[in-house]
Structure formats: structure tokens, C-alpha cells
Amino acid sequence: MPRQDTEAATAKRGPAGAAPCRVVVCRDCCCGTAKVAGVDHDQQLARLAEAVPVRVSDCLDVCEHANVIVVQPSAAARAAGARPVWLGLVNDPEATDDIAAWIQAGGPGVAPCPDILDLYTFTPPRRVR
């Protein structure tokens, strides 16, 4: 791994090297496409990647909420009871900045979710098998 990448990865880790929360960004049939007009999807990914490890996923089956971002708690926060937070309609840079700031503060189970993000939070439907 190049030195830059190692330093960047170390900088993203939390206090005492603890693994941070992570983000899953939906990018498939609706999210991240021209169907959601006026959004710089590449910039959104880059902004989030500055703050935390980002995984790009295929369709999360909640297209009515495009663009969807799922903030997953750190392992320690999850062990303490924190759960992933699903955010939808994240279609402006200010919302992305608010999410990045929350992640940098620790994310779910570590830092309180900013009130402004309540506008984007939703509960995904249960999948029927």
C-alpha cells in the first residue's frame, strides 16, 4: 500500500486507532444517476471518503429515497447497541457535509445525530423472503 494511503487510513481511524463507523452509499438504478438531477454524485462520494471508509453498493431497494446513505456504527458502538442509520434524499452538498461532520464526531452510538439529519432519516422496509 502506498504511504499516502496508509497515512490517510490512519488519519480516518478514531481515538487510539479504533475503527471508525463506516458508510454505505447506494449507486445503481436511481441513486447516483442522472435520475437524481442536479447532484454531483462523484463529489458526494469524495466528500464522504474524506471522513470515513465508504463502500459503494448496488441498489438497496429503497429507490423512492434516492440518494441513500447508510451510516454504520463502529464495532464498539454496535456492541453497545447502536444501529445503522439510513438517510435518504441526500441530494445537496450541505446534507453531505452534515453527515461527514457527524461521522467525524463518531457517528451512531458515539455522537448524537444532528437534528437537521432527522429530515433525512428513514426506516427501510423489511425484506420478505
mmCIF file of C-alpha atoms in Angstrom:
data_model
loop_
_atom_site.group_PDB
_atom_site.id
_atom_site.type_symbol
_atom_site.label_atom_id
_atom_site.label_comp_id
_atom_site.label_asym_id
_atom_site.label_seq_id
_atom_site.Cartn_x
_atom_site.Cartn_y
_atom_site.Cartn_z
ATOM 1 C CA MET A 1 0.000 0.000 0.000
ATOM 2 C CA PRO A 2 1.458 3.408 -0.891
ATOM 3 C CA ARG A 3 2.496 5.538 2.047
ATOM 4 C CA GLN A 4 -0.152 8.194 1.299
ATOM 5 C CA ASP A 5 -2.912 5.611 1.517
ATOM 6 C CA THR A 6 -1.544 4.274 4.812
ATOM 7 C CA GLU A 7 -1.398 7.760 6.294
ATOM 8 C CA ALA A 8 -4.896 8.552 5.046
ATOM 9 C CA ALA A 9 -6.243 5.308 6.513
ATOM 10 C CA THR A 10 -4.560 6.027 9.852
ATOM 11 C CA ALA A 11 -5.980 9.554 9.884
ATOM 12 C CA LYS A 12 -9.501 8.165 9.426
ATOM 13 C CA ARG A 13 -9.227 5.905 12.447
ATOM 14 C CA GLY A 14 -10.689 7.149 15.674
ATOM 15 C CA PRO A 15 -9.094 7.644 19.092
ATOM 16 C CA ALA A 16 -6.382 5.123 19.944
ATOM 17 C CA GLY A 17 -6.637 3.638 16.457
ATOM 18 C CA ALA A 18 -10.199 2.362 16.951
ATOM 19 C CA ALA A 19 -12.022 1.514 13.738
ATOM 20 C CA PRO A 20 -14.463 4.277 12.820
ATOM 21 C CA CYS A 21 -18.020 3.954 11.720
ATOM 22 C CA ARG A 22 -18.477 3.221 8.024
ATOM 23 C CA VAL A 23 -20.730 4.432 5.249
ATOM 24 C CA VAL A 24 -22.557 2.556 2.513
ATOM 25 C CA VAL A 25 -23.625 4.700 -0.441
ATOM 26 C CA CYS A 26 -26.201 3.347 -2.850
ATOM 27 C CA ARG A 27 -25.232 3.728 -6.503
ATOM 28 C CA ASP A 28 -27.218 1.786 -9.069
ATOM 29 C CA CYS A 29 -30.539 2.224 -10.824
ATOM 30 C CA CYS A 30 -31.609 5.529 -9.210
ATOM 31 C CA CYS A 31 -29.091 6.671 -6.612
ATOM 32 C CA GLY A 32 -26.011 8.210 -8.158
ATOM 33 C CA THR A 33 -27.544 8.567 -11.614
ATOM 34 C CA ALA A 34 -28.991 11.307 -13.781
ATOM 35 C CA LYS A 35 -32.424 10.294 -12.431
ATOM 36 C CA VAL A 36 -31.476 12.403 -9.405
ATOM 37 C CA ALA A 37 -30.704 15.599 -11.274
ATOM 38 C CA GLY A 38 -28.526 18.438 -10.061
ATOM 39 C CA VAL A 39 -26.344 16.362 -7.743
ATOM 40 C CA ASP A 40 -22.600 15.979 -8.171
ATOM 41 C CA HIS A 41 -22.546 12.299 -7.234
ATOM 42 C CA ASP A 42 -18.771 11.976 -7.561
ATOM 43 C CA GLN A 43 -18.231 14.954 -5.255
ATOM 44 C CA GLN A 44 -20.648 13.454 -2.723
ATOM 45 C CA LEU A 45 -18.614 10.234 -2.629
ATOM 46 C CA ALA A 46 -15.337 12.147 -2.403
ATOM 47 C CA ARG A 47 -16.609 14.301 0.475
ATOM 48 C CA LEU A 48 -17.727 11.274 2.470
ATOM 49 C CA ALA A 49 -14.486 9.412 1.719
ATOM 50 C CA GLU A 50 -12.556 12.300 3.312
ATOM 51 C CA ALA A 51 -14.249 11.469 6.610
ATOM 52 C CA VAL A 52 -14.699 7.705 6.698
ATOM 53 C CA PRO A 53 -14.293 4.462 4.752
ATOM 54 C CA VAL A 54 -17.010 4.350 2.081
ATOM 55 C CA ARG A 55 -18.429 1.288 0.395
ATOM 56 C CA VAL A 56 -20.440 1.704 -2.788
ATOM 57 C CA SER A 57 -23.351 -0.696 -3.036
ATOM 58 C CA ASP A 58 -25.670 -1.779 -5.782
ATOM 59 C CA CYS A 59 -29.341 -0.981 -5.328
ATOM 60 C CA LEU A 60 -30.516 -1.055 -1.706
ATOM 61 C CA ASP A 61 -34.156 -1.354 -2.870
ATOM 62 C CA VAL A 62 -35.309 1.992 -1.487
ATOM 63 C CA CYS A 63 -35.298 3.944 -4.746
ATOM 64 C CA GLU A 64 -38.025 6.305 -3.555
ATOM 65 C CA HIS A 65 -35.414 7.754 -1.152
ATOM 66 C CA ALA A 66 -32.594 8.298 -3.708
ATOM 67 C CA ASN A 67 -29.785 9.211 -2.911
ATOM 68 C CA VAL A 68 -29.404 6.816 0.021
ATOM 69 C CA ILE A 69 -26.544 6.779 2.516
ATOM 70 C CA VAL A 70 -26.335 4.283 5.383
ATOM 71 C CA VAL A 71 -24.097 5.236 8.313
ATOM 72 C CA GLN A 72 -22.979 2.108 10.142
ATOM 73 C CA PRO A 73 -21.745 2.386 13.733
ATOM 74 C CA SER A 74 -18.254 1.366 14.736
ATOM 75 C CA ALA A 75 -17.874 -2.154 16.099
ATOM 76 C CA ALA A 76 -17.646 -0.819 19.660
ATOM 77 C CA ALA A 77 -20.765 1.330 19.250
ATOM 78 C CA ARG A 78 -22.645 -1.582 17.672
ATOM 79 C CA ALA A 79 -21.664 -3.822 20.594
ATOM 80 C CA ALA A 80 -23.111 -1.148 22.886
ATOM 81 C CA GLY A 81 -26.432 -1.219 20.985
ATOM 82 C CA ALA A 82 -26.047 1.367 18.206
ATOM 83 C CA ARG A 83 -27.686 0.522 14.886
ATOM 84 C CA PRO A 84 -27.180 1.731 11.308
ATOM 85 C CA VAL A 85 -28.860 4.987 10.375
ATOM 86 C CA TRP A 86 -30.472 5.167 6.924
ATOM 87 C CA LEU A 87 -30.539 8.596 5.305
ATOM 88 C CA GLY A 88 -32.482 9.302 2.136
ATOM 89 C CA LEU A 89 -32.983 12.162 -0.281
ATOM 90 C CA VAL A 90 -29.408 13.273 0.413
ATOM 91 C CA ASN A 91 -29.287 15.462 -2.658
ATOM 92 C CA ASP A 92 -27.486 18.616 -1.588
ATOM 93 C CA PRO A 93 -23.899 19.307 -0.528
ATOM 94 C CA GLU A 94 -24.948 20.759 2.834
ATOM 95 C CA ALA A 95 -26.591 17.472 3.848
ATOM 96 C CA THR A 96 -23.469 15.580 2.801
ATOM 97 C CA ASP A 97 -21.349 17.984 4.885
ATOM 98 C CA ASP A 98 -23.657 17.452 7.899
ATOM 99 C CA ILE A 99 -23.292 13.680 7.538
ATOM 100 C CA ALA A 100 -19.496 13.960 7.223
ATOM 101 C CA ALA A 101 -19.306 16.153 10.337
ATOM 102 C CA TRP A 102 -21.417 13.670 12.324
ATOM 103 C CA ILE A 103 -19.212 10.802 11.168
ATOM 104 C CA GLN A 104 -16.073 12.700 12.180
ATOM 105 C CA ALA A 105 -17.637 13.224 15.621
ATOM 106 C CA GLY A 106 -18.091 9.443 15.941
ATOM 107 C CA GLY A 107 -21.408 8.655 14.247
ATOM 108 C CA PRO A 108 -24.173 6.388 15.584
ATOM 109 C CA GLY A 109 -23.845 5.434 19.229
ATOM 110 C CA VAL A 110 -20.952 7.823 19.802
ATOM 111 C CA ALA A 111 -22.190 11.282 18.803
ATOM 112 C CA PRO A 112 -25.801 12.423 18.818
ATOM 113 C CA CYS A 113 -27.326 12.630 15.365
ATOM 114 C CA PRO A 114 -27.689 16.316 14.452
ATOM 115 C CA ASP A 115 -31.318 17.445 14.428
ATOM 116 C CA ILE A 116 -31.033 18.546 10.791
ATOM 117 C CA LEU A 117 -30.351 14.945 9.758
ATOM 118 C CA ASP A 118 -33.734 13.889 11.185
ATOM 119 C CA LEU A 119 -35.144 15.316 7.940
ATOM 120 C CA TYR A 120 -33.288 12.597 6.014
ATOM 121 C CA THR A 121 -33.631 9.623 8.365
ATOM 122 C CA PHE A 122 -35.971 6.804 7.407
ATOM 123 C CA THR A 123 -36.600 3.194 8.329
ATOM 124 C CA PRO A 124 -36.052 0.792 5.434
ATOM 125 C CA PRO A 125 -38.808 -1.740 4.830
ATOM 126 C CA ARG A 126 -38.216 -5.297 5.954
ATOM 127 C CA ARG A 127 -37.454 -7.615 3.088
ATOM 128 C CA VAL A 128 -39.819 -10.526 2.670
ATOM 129 C CA ARG A 129 -38.056 -13.748 1.736
#
